mmCIF file of C-alpha atoms and ligand atoms in Angstrom:
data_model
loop_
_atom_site.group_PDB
_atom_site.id
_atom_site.type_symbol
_atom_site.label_atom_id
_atom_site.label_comp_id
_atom_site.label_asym_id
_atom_site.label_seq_id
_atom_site.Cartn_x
_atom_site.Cartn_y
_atom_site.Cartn_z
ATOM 1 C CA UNK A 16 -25.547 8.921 13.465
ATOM 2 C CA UNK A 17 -24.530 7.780 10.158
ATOM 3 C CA UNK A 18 -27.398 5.814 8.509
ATOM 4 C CA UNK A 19 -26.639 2.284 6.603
ATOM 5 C CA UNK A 20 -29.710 2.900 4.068
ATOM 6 C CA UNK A 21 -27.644 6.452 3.501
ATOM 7 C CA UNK A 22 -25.226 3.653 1.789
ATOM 8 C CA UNK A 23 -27.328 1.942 -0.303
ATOM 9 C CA UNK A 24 -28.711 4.600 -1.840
ATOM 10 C CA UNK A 25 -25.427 6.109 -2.809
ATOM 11 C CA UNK A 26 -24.423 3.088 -4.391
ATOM 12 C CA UNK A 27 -27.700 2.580 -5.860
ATOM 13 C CA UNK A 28 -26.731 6.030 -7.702
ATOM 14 C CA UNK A 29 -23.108 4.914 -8.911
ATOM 15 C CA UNK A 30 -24.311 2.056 -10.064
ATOM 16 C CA UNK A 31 -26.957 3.597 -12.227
ATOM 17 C CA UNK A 32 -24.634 6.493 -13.370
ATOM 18 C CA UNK A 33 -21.917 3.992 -14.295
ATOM 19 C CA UNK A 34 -24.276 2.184 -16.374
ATOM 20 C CA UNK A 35 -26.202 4.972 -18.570
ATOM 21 C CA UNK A 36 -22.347 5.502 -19.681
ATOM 22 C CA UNK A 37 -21.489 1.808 -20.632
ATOM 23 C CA UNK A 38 -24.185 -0.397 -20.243
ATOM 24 C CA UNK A 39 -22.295 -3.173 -20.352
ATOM 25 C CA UNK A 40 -19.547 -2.524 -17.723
ATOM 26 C CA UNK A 41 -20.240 -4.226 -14.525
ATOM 27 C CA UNK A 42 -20.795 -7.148 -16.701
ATOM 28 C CA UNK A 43 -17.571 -7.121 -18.740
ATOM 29 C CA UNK A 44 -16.059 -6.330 -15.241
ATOM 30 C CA UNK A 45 -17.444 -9.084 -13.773
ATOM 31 C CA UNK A 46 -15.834 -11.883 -16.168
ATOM 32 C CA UNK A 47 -12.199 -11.298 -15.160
ATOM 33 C CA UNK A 48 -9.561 -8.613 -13.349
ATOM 34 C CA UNK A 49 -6.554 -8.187 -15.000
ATOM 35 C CA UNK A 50 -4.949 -5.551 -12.548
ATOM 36 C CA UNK A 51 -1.083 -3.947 -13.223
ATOM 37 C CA UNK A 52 -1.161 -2.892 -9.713
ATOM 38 C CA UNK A 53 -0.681 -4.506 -6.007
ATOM 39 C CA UNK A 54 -1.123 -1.525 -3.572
ATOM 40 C CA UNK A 55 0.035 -1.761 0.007
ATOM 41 C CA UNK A 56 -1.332 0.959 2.126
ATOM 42 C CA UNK A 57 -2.607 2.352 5.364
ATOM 43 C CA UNK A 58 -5.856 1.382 6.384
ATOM 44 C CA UNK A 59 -6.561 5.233 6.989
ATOM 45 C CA UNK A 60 -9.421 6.440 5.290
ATOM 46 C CA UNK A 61 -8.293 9.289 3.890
ATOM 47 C CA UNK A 62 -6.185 7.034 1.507
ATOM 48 C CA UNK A 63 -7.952 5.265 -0.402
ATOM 49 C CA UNK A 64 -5.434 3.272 -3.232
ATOM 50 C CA UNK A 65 -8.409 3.286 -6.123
ATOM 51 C CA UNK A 66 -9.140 7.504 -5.654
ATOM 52 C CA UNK A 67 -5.804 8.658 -5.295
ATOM 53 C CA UNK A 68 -4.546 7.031 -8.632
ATOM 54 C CA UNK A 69 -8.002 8.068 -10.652
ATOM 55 C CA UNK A 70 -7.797 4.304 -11.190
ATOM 56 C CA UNK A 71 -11.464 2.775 -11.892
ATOM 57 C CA UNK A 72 -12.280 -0.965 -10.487
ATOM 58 C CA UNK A 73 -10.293 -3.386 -11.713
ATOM 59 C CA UNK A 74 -7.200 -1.697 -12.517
ATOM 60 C CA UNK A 75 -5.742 -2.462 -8.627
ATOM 61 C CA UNK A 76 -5.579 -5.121 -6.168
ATOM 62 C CA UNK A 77 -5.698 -3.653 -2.748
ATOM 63 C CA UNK A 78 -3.917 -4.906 0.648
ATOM 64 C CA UNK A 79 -4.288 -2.709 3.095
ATOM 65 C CA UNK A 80 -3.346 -2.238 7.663
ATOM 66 C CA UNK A 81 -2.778 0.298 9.640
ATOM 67 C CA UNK A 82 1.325 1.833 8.952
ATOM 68 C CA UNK A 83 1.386 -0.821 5.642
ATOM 69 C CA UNK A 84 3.089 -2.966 7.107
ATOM 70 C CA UNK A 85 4.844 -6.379 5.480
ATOM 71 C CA UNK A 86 5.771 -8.671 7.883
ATOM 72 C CA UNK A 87 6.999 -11.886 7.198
ATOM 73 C CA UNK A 88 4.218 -14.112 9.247
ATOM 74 C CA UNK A 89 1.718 -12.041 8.202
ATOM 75 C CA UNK A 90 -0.495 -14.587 5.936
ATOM 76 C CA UNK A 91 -3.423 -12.364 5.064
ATOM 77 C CA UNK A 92 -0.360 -9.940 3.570
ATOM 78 C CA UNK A 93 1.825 -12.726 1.814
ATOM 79 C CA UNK A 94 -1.811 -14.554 0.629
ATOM 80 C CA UNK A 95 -2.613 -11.178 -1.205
ATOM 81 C CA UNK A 96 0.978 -10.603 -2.230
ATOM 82 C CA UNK A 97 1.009 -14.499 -3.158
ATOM 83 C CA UNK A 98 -2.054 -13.993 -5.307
ATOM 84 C CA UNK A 99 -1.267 -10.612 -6.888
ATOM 85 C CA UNK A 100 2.499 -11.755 -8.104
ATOM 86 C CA UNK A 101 1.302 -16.084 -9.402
ATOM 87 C CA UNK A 102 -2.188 -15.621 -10.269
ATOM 88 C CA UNK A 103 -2.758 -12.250 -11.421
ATOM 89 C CA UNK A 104 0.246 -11.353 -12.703
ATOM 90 C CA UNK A 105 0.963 -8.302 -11.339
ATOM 91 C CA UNK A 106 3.486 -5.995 -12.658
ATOM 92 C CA UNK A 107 4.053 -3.001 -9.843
ATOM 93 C CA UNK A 108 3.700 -3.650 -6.362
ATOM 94 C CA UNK A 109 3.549 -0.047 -4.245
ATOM 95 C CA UNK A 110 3.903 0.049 -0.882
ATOM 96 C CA UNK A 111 2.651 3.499 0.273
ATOM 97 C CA UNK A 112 3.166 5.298 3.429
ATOM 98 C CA UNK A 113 1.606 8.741 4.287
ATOM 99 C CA UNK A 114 2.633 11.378 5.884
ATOM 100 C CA UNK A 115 1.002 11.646 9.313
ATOM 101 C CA UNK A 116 0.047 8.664 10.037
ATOM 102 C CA UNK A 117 -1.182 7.991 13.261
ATOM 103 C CA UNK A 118 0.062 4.364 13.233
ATOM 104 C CA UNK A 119 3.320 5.728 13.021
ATOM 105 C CA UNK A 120 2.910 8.544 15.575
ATOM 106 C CA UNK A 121 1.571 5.928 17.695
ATOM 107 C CA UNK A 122 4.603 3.567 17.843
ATOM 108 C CA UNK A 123 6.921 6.363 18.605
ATOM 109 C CA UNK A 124 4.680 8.103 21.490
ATOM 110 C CA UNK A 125 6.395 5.647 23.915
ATOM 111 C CA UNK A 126 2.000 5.026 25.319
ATOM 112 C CA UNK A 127 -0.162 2.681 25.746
ATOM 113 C CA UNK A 128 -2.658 2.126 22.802
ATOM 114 C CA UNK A 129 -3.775 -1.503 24.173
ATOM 115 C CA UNK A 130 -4.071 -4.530 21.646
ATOM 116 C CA UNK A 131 -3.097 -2.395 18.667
ATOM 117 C CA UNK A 132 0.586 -2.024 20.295
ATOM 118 C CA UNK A 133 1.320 -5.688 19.712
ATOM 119 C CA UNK A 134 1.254 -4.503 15.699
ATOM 120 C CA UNK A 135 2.966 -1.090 16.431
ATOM 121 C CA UNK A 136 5.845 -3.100 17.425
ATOM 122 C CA UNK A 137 6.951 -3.620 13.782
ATOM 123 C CA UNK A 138 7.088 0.299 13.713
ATOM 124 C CA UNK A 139 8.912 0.444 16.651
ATOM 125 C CA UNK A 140 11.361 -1.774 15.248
ATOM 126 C CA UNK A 141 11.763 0.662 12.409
ATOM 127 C CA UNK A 142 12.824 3.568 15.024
ATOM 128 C CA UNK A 143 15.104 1.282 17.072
ATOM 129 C CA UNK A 144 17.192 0.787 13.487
ATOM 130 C CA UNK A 145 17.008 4.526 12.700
ATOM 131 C CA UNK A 146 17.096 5.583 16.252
ATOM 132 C CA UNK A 147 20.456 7.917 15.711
ATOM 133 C CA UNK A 148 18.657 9.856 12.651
ATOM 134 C CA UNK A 149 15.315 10.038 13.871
ATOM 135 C CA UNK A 150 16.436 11.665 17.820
ATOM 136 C CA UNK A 151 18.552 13.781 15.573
ATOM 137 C CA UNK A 152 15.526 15.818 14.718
ATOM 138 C CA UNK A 153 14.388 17.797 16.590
ATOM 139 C CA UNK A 154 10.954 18.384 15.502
ATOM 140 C CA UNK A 155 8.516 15.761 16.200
ATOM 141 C CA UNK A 156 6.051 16.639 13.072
ATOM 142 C CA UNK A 157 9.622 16.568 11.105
ATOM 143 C CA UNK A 158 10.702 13.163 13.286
ATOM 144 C CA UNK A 159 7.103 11.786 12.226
ATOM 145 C CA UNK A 160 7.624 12.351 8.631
ATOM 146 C CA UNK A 161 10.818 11.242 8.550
ATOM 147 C CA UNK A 162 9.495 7.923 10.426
ATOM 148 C CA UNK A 163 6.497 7.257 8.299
ATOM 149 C CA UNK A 164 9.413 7.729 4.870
ATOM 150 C CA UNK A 165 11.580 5.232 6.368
ATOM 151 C CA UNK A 166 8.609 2.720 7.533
ATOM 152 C CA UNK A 167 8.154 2.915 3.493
ATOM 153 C CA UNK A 168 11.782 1.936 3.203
ATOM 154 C CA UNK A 169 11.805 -1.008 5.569
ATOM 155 C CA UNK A 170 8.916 -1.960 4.375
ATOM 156 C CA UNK A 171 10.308 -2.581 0.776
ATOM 157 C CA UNK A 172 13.345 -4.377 1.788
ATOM 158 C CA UNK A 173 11.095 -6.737 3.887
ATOM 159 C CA UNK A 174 8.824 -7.915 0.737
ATOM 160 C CA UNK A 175 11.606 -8.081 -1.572
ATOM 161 C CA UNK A 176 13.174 -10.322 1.059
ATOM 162 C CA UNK A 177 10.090 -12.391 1.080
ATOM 163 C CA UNK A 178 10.414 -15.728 0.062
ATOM 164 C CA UNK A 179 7.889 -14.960 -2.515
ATOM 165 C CA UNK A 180 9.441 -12.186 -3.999
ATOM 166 C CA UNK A 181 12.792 -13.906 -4.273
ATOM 167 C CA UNK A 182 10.786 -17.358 -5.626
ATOM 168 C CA UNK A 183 8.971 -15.046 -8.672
ATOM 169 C CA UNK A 184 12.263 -12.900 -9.361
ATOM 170 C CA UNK A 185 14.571 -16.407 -9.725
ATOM 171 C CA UNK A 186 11.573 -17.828 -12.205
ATOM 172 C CA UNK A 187 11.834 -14.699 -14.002
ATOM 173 C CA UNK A 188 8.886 -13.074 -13.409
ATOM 174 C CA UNK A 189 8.974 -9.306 -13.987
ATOM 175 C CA UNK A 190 7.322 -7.602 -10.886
ATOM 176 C CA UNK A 191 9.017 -4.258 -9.637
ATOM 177 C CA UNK A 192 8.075 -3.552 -5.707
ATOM 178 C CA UNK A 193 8.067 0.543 -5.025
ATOM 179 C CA UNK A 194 8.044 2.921 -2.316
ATOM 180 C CA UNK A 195 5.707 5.826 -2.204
ATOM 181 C CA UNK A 196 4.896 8.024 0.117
ATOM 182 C CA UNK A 197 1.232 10.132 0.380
ATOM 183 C CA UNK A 198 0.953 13.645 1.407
ATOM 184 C CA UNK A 199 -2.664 14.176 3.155
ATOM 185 C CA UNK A 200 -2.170 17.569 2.534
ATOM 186 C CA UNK A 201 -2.111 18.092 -1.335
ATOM 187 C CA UNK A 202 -3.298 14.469 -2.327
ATOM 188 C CA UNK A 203 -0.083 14.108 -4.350
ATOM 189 C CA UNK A 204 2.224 10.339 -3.979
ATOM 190 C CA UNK A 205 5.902 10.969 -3.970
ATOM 191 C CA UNK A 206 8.120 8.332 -5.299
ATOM 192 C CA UNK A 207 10.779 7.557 -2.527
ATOM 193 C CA UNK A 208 13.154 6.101 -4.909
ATOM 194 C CA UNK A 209 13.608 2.635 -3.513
ATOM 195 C CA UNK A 210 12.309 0.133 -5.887
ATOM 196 C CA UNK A 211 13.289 -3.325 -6.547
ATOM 197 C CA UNK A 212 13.465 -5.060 -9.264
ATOM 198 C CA UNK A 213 15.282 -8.335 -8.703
ATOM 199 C CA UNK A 214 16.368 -9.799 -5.315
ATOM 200 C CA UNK A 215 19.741 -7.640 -5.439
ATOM 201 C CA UNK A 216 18.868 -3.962 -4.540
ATOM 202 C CA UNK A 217 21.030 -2.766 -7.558
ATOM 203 C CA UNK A 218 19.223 -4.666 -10.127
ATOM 204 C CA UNK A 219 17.739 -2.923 -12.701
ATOM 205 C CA UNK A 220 14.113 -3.276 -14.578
ATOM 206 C CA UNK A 221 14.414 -5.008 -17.741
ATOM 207 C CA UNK A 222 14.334 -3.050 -21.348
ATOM 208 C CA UNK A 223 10.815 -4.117 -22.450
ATOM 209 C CA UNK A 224 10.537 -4.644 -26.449
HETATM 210 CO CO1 LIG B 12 -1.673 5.600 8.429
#
């Protein structure tokens, strides 16, 4: 059985190591986060947003549920989104599938899971709106990947729709929202070529000077 005091003594170590290199780090740290990065992932533990960027603390805010889902009543989502985009000043938002994800898998199994079903339903409702594309392959580890790519999608167009998005792209505020999807396999993120940079899918990210 995995041990808690296993735990503390690991991060007894990092923090140690962390601070014969720079002394002074966990207290600079401490005074402020300035992150460029909102990530929006799958709770799944084998994607973790911080180690599969090579991004150190502070350098990402992190929202994460099982199949990364946005949905529009969602307030622990928006609150983080609300936060990331007014207050910290965010400039990318990712929202990142992965490949194999058992969330995913799960919605279009057609079983019973119990309570967690009530969420897969947002999944579902990705399938029923690519229903003709997704029968249309035959294999199911294909049909999966395909489905966890276009969760990605859907997700994107749902946060851009936000009323949050659309309120900090009319102000003016320069916040892109991507889609990028995570291959368990090789550890690399593929970009799926859906981001958003304004409230009209065609806009376009504005020339920085
Ligand atoms: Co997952």
């Amino acid at each position: 059985m995995a041990k808690l005091e296993d735990l503390f003594e690991k991060n007894r170590r990092w923090s140690e190591q962390v601070r014969r290199q720079d002394p002074n780090y966990f207290l600079e740290l401490s005074k402020q986060q300035a992150p460029k990065f909102l990530w929006i992932g799958c709770s799944d533990s084998r994607v973790p947003a911080n180690q599969i960027m090579d991004l150190p603390p502070g350098e990402v805010f992190v929202h994460r549920n099982i199949a990364n889902v946005v949905v529009h009543t969602d307030l622990n989502c928006l609150s983080v989104v609300h936060y990331a985009v007014h207050v910290l000043k965010v400039e990318h938002i990712i929202i990142c599938g992965h490949y194999g994800c058992g969330g995913v898998k799960a919605a279009l199994d057609g079983e019973d899971h119990g309570l967690i079903d009530n969420w897969l339903r947002h999944i579902h409702d990705v399938y029923r709106l690519h229903k003709d594309e997704l029968d249309g392959i035959e294999d199911m580890g294909h049909r999966a990947d395909k489905a966890c790519e276009l969760n990605v999608v859907e997700q994107v167009g749902h946060l851009s729709d936000s009323s949050i998005m659309r309120q900090a792209w009319s102000k003016g505020i320069e916040v892109s929202v991507h889609g990028l999807i995570y291959r368990l396999e090789d550890g690399l993120l593929h970009d799926l070529n859906v981001s958003r940079h304004g409230p009209d899918a065609h806009d376009r990210p504005r020339p920085s000077n």
